[in-house]
Amino acid sequence: MALVPSGSGGAPVIAEVEMNGGADQSATIVRATVVQASTVFYDTPATLDKAERLIAEAAGYGSQLVVFPEAFVGGYPRGSTFGFGISISITNPKDKGKREFQKYYAAAIDVPGPEVTRLAAMAGKYKVFLVMGVIEREGYTLYCSVLFFDPLGRYLGKHRKLMPTALERIIWGFGDGSTIPVYDTPLGKIGALICWENKMPLLRTALYGKGIEIYCAPTADSRPVWQASMTHIAMEGGCFVLSANQFCRRQDYPPPSEYAFAGLGEEPSPDTVVCPGGSVIISPSGEVLAGPNYDGEALITADLDMGEIVRAKFDFDVVGHYSRPEVLSLVVDDQPHRPVSFTSAAEKAPAAKSDGTAKP
């Protein structure tokens, strides 16, 4: 597997997984926290300040791993149609929606970039592995991504959402197979899929094939049925599942004069809950260890007994003794796909930043 280079360009930081590597599963207890909190919408510096306060609080509880919701940095544009709520027409350019997108674009972050450097510093300051949902900006396209950091303050890499859902496809680009990492860390093998990507069986299988043990699932789905999906994945993959969602009220978004909130009939009152959360931590046996929480902003924390993974795999190892590769198998194209490439020696630099070479 490819190695992830350090920010200084020196020796590799953390390798992508080798199937027999990882933590000592007979003894390790990992304290993990999923953060349930809202973005400070259209204010990325304030969102980063809030993230640091939450990371500090989780670290104060002894957490070694902190997982944030989908699009925490940059914001999940709940209720917005970006001008496409009534019709989609080339002859009707939806100028108001374009201006809304311009503001959303300004709140996104470059990867690498100064916000990534700050997040890495937070992970190092509080000595935690950090999994952070962001809106990534590359050129003039936005991606819904998850960034990974280690306790030494190093940016490890990213996962870009492979398949945005419904109206998300209007505002977000599509990831490819080059950013589906699983990192072999002292805590265990850590990776992530975002929201409804978790309903894609082949994509889950790609993570299982890399030996994932701590499966992070940042999401924007607060429906009760989401809990069934998370329980199924924990049991299917024989892994711990950590799902983090935002808890938001209408007042957490800009006022009606700046932000049209569709989908709820008339304009909701400031106190109306528009996303009730549901963050949860589930064991490989399907036991709910913490959550789901629907009460407000919260830190949901649990101790993960990594030995439980071995006990779960005794019954069912989806890419091991319970597989039938002569009948069913999966091939993953993990190469980056770029719209423009150059063959001349002077222009060998990639047209798009690759996860394998990104540095803070």
XYZ file of C-alpha atoms in Angstrom:
360
model
C 0.000 0.000 0.000
C 1.055 3.589 -0.544
C 2.600 5.514 2.318
C 1.405 8.954 3.358
C 4.285 11.455 3.404
C 4.820 13.808 6.319
C 4.186 17.509 6.096
C 7.944 18.130 5.935
C 8.348 15.799 2.956
C 10.452 13.372 5.027
C 9.717 9.821 6.142
C 6.172 8.438 5.922
C 3.829 9.377 8.741
C 1.318 6.532 8.844
C 0.965 3.767 6.325
C -2.274 2.751 4.783
C -3.162 -0.598 6.237
C -1.459 -3.907 5.844
C -4.001 -6.536 6.761
C -1.970 -8.044 9.622
C -0.865 -4.762 11.189
C -2.639 -2.527 13.676
C -3.131 -2.364 17.406
C -2.742 -5.194 19.901
C -6.355 -6.239 19.890
C -5.996 -8.428 22.963
C -5.418 -5.496 25.283
C -6.280 -2.113 23.771
C -9.014 0.137 25.119
C -9.615 3.268 23.030
C -11.624 6.198 24.355
C -13.466 7.845 21.462
C -15.754 10.868 21.210
C -18.199 11.861 18.498
C -19.062 15.541 18.430
C -22.676 16.607 17.960
C -22.648 20.351 17.322
C -23.531 22.892 14.668
C -21.353 24.871 12.317
C -21.106 28.633 12.680
C -22.530 29.042 9.199
C -20.647 31.295 6.743
C -18.014 31.963 9.445
C -15.181 29.481 9.100
C -12.806 31.142 11.616
C -15.534 31.035 14.277
C -16.259 27.402 13.371
C -12.594 26.535 13.899
C -12.661 28.313 17.265
C -15.681 26.237 18.231
C -13.986 23.057 17.023
C -10.978 23.762 19.228
C -13.171 24.260 22.297
C -14.897 20.937 21.626
C -11.625 19.095 21.005
C -10.208 20.507 24.236
C -13.269 19.341 26.156
C -13.110 15.848 24.632
C -9.392 15.606 25.393
C -10.178 16.594 28.958
C -12.318 13.452 29.197
C -9.324 11.391 28.080
C -10.504 10.869 24.516
C -7.869 9.647 22.079
C -10.038 9.955 18.964
C -12.458 12.789 18.170
C -14.865 12.569 15.217
C -16.789 15.579 13.871
C -19.928 15.626 11.683
C -20.187 15.881 7.927
C -19.350 19.371 6.617
C -18.661 20.793 10.075
C -16.111 23.203 8.605
C -17.824 24.996 5.727
C -21.325 23.966 6.727
C -24.047 21.625 5.552
C -26.463 23.827 3.533
C -29.602 22.414 5.083
C -32.787 23.933 3.699
C -31.073 25.676 0.789
C -31.932 24.830 -2.823
C -29.371 27.228 -4.365
C -32.096 28.483 -6.683
C -33.162 25.054 -7.919
C -36.194 24.632 -5.684
C -38.796 25.318 -8.383
C -37.249 24.488 -11.750
C -33.946 23.718 -13.398
C -33.599 25.758 -16.559
C -30.709 27.126 -18.579
C -32.876 30.110 -19.488
C -33.520 30.879 -15.800
C -30.046 31.269 -14.265
C -31.274 31.551 -10.676
C -28.999 34.476 -9.876
C -29.931 34.485 -6.198
C -28.844 30.867 -5.906
C -25.547 31.713 -7.568
C -24.891 34.470 -5.059
C -25.723 32.020 -2.281
C -23.222 29.566 -3.734
C -20.611 32.324 -3.839
C -20.961 32.793 -0.067
C -20.869 29.052 0.491
C -17.754 28.787 -1.663
C -16.059 31.483 0.427
C -16.672 29.454 3.612
C -14.997 26.334 2.169
C -11.311 25.549 2.732
C -8.323 24.643 0.591
C -6.655 21.282 1.285
C -3.842 21.849 2.081
C -4.300 25.362 3.357
C -4.175 27.525 6.498
C -7.296 25.956 8.021
C -5.791 22.476 7.584
C -2.617 23.697 9.275
C -4.694 24.996 12.180
C -6.638 21.737 12.508
C -3.375 19.798 12.528
C -2.093 22.048 15.288
C -5.245 21.348 17.324
C -4.727 17.593 16.996
C -1.125 18.009 18.137
C -1.949 20.384 20.982
C -4.575 18.093 22.486
C -2.828 14.828 21.514
C -5.772 13.264 19.699
C -6.490 11.570 16.418
C -8.909 13.921 14.705
C -11.466 13.100 11.994
C -13.021 16.293 10.657
C -15.809 16.820 8.129
C -15.103 19.785 5.841
C -16.198 21.405 2.612
C -13.077 21.296 0.480
C -12.448 23.841 -2.242
C -10.313 22.944 -5.257
C -10.331 25.467 -8.038
C -13.986 26.407 -8.385
C -15.399 23.016 -7.398
C -16.407 22.044 -3.868
C -16.107 18.578 -2.359
C -17.584 17.134 0.812
C -14.523 15.627 2.483
C -13.200 14.127 5.692
C -9.695 15.027 6.886
C -7.534 12.870 9.158
C -4.926 14.134 11.659
C -2.671 12.421 14.197
C -1.648 13.404 17.772
C 1.716 14.643 16.522
C -0.059 17.426 14.682
C 0.249 15.926 11.227
C -2.294 15.907 8.431
C -2.565 12.337 7.175
C -4.927 12.642 4.218
C -8.543 12.867 3.170
C -11.592 11.060 1.878
C -13.755 12.830 -0.680
C -17.407 11.859 -0.804
C -17.719 9.520 -3.749
C -21.431 10.073 -4.391
C -23.241 13.206 -3.221
C -26.966 12.706 -2.571
C -29.859 14.418 -4.376
C -29.434 18.239 -4.430
C -25.911 17.860 -3.029
C -24.902 17.038 -6.611
C -25.665 20.642 -7.600
C -23.006 22.045 -5.268
C -20.440 19.268 -4.670
C -18.111 17.422 -7.011
C -17.556 13.663 -6.970
C -14.607 11.927 -5.345
C -12.732 9.015 -6.907
C -11.037 5.829 -5.731
C -7.784 7.581 -4.857
C -9.213 8.967 -1.608
C -10.644 5.936 0.194
C -7.939 5.582 2.844
C -7.761 3.477 5.977
C -4.930 4.486 8.302
C -3.050 1.972 10.441
C -2.647 3.815 13.748
C -1.707 2.803 17.301
C -5.436 2.935 18.126
C -6.460 0.645 15.269
C -7.247 0.995 11.583
C -9.279 4.181 11.033
C -11.261 5.250 7.963
C -14.482 7.031 7.059
C -17.400 7.205 4.672
C -19.807 10.127 4.600
C -23.590 9.980 5.065
C -25.366 7.943 2.373
C -22.089 6.597 1.013
C -22.508 4.203 3.913
C -25.459 2.657 2.055
C -23.181 1.635 -0.848
C -22.276 -2.045 -0.242
C -19.265 -2.130 -2.566
C -17.765 1.007 -1.065
C -18.153 -0.457 2.428
C -16.501 -3.627 1.171
C -13.513 -1.599 -0.008
C -13.002 -0.420 3.581
C -13.489 -3.932 4.930
C -10.858 -5.097 2.452
C -8.427 -2.631 4.002
C -9.131 -4.067 7.441
C -11.000 -1.133 8.959
C -11.538 -1.403 12.724
C -12.794 2.066 13.680
C -15.328 3.023 11.042
C -16.219 6.729 11.164
C -19.518 7.799 9.605
C -19.972 11.583 9.642
C -23.501 12.264 8.452
C -26.349 14.720 7.970
C -29.042 12.025 8.323
C -30.906 12.286 11.636
C -33.758 9.902 10.846
C -34.294 6.998 13.270
C -33.720 4.513 10.427
C -30.108 5.713 10.236
C -29.470 3.834 13.474
C -30.376 0.574 11.758
C -27.794 1.238 9.045
C -25.086 1.964 11.601
C -25.865 -1.203 13.572
C -25.817 -3.280 10.404
C -22.426 -1.881 9.338
C -20.907 -2.582 12.759
C -22.037 -6.204 12.602
C -21.279 -6.658 8.909
C -17.766 -5.221 9.165
C -16.949 -6.495 12.635
C -15.867 -2.967 13.511
C -16.725 -0.081 15.789
C -18.956 2.497 14.104
C -18.790 6.147 15.172
C -21.470 8.310 13.566
C -21.379 12.066 14.167
C -24.171 14.429 13.132
C -24.837 18.102 13.775
C -27.535 19.349 16.118
C -28.930 22.537 14.574
C -31.711 25.011 15.160
C -32.898 27.518 12.585
C -31.058 30.218 14.526
C -27.730 28.460 13.795
C -28.131 29.508 10.154
C -28.111 33.059 8.755
C -31.371 35.046 9.132
C -34.156 34.785 6.520
C -32.964 37.940 4.768
C -29.668 36.163 3.996
C -30.634 32.490 3.850
C -33.845 30.986 2.484
C -34.820 27.865 4.424
C -36.939 25.590 2.219
C -38.533 22.233 2.867
C -40.401 23.025 6.092
C -43.356 24.915 4.695
C -43.312 28.433 6.096
C -40.163 29.934 7.538
C -39.363 28.100 10.805
C -38.994 29.985 14.066
C -35.454 30.558 15.365
C -35.816 27.807 17.985
C -37.049 25.179 15.504
C -34.782 22.131 15.473
C -33.813 21.517 11.854
C -31.415 18.655 12.582
C -31.845 16.712 15.844
C -28.543 14.828 15.679
C -28.670 11.143 16.514
C -24.905 10.707 16.936
C -24.025 7.227 18.129
C -21.204 4.767 18.875
C -21.845 1.063 18.180
C -19.717 -2.005 18.906
C -18.877 -4.862 16.481
C -21.558 -6.967 18.160
C -24.215 -4.341 17.415
C -24.402 -3.039 20.971
C -25.022 0.690 21.302
C -22.205 1.990 23.515
C -23.249 5.663 23.554
C -26.152 7.609 22.111
C -28.088 8.108 19.998
C -28.488 11.641 21.286
C -31.396 13.805 20.060
C -31.387 16.326 22.913
C -28.903 18.993 21.854
C -25.250 19.687 21.269
C -23.187 17.064 23.055
C -20.001 15.039 23.207
C -20.844 11.344 22.975
C -18.017 9.245 24.417
C -17.367 5.526 24.825
C -14.508 3.160 25.597
C -13.845 0.776 22.718
C -12.577 -2.675 23.709
C -10.586 -3.543 20.599
C -10.549 -7.185 21.616
C -14.223 -7.292 20.711
C -13.271 -7.143 17.030
C -11.548 -10.531 17.208
C -14.512 -12.007 19.036
C -16.906 -10.662 16.382
C -14.782 -11.987 13.514
C -14.998 -15.499 14.983
C -18.579 -15.647 13.744
C -18.386 -13.505 10.630
C -15.399 -12.116 8.718
C -16.864 -10.523 5.615
C -13.585 -10.435 3.663
C -12.090 -13.505 5.333
C -13.576 -16.881 6.187
C -17.112 -15.721 5.288
C -16.145 -14.640 1.767
C -16.374 -16.612 -1.496
C -13.900 -14.880 -3.836
C -14.244 -17.594 -6.489
C -17.909 -16.566 -6.783
C -18.006 -12.897 -5.714
C -15.123 -10.411 -5.737
C -14.530 -6.679 -5.932
C -11.953 -4.700 -7.914
C -11.371 -1.100 -6.805
C -9.807 1.470 -9.128
C -7.793 3.495 -6.627
C -6.078 5.772 -9.137
C -6.898 9.487 -9.340
C -8.943 10.531 -12.366
C -8.182 14.056 -13.531
C -9.859 15.956 -16.351
C -6.521 17.280 -17.640
C -3.061 15.700 -17.538
C 0.245 16.681 -19.146
C 2.942 14.386 -20.444
C 5.798 16.862 -20.815
C 8.527 16.667 -18.205
C 8.102 20.335 -17.366
C 4.442 19.860 -16.420
C 4.474 16.564 -14.526
C 2.828 18.154 -11.462
C -0.737 16.811 -11.036
C -3.559 18.964 -12.282
C -5.401 18.262 -9.001
C -3.995 17.807 -5.512
C -3.713 14.111 -4.739
C -4.501 12.750 -1.288
C -1.225 10.903 -1.317
C 0.831 14.087 -1.651
C -1.225 16.663 0.225
C 0.652 18.386 3.027
C -0.490 20.790 5.733
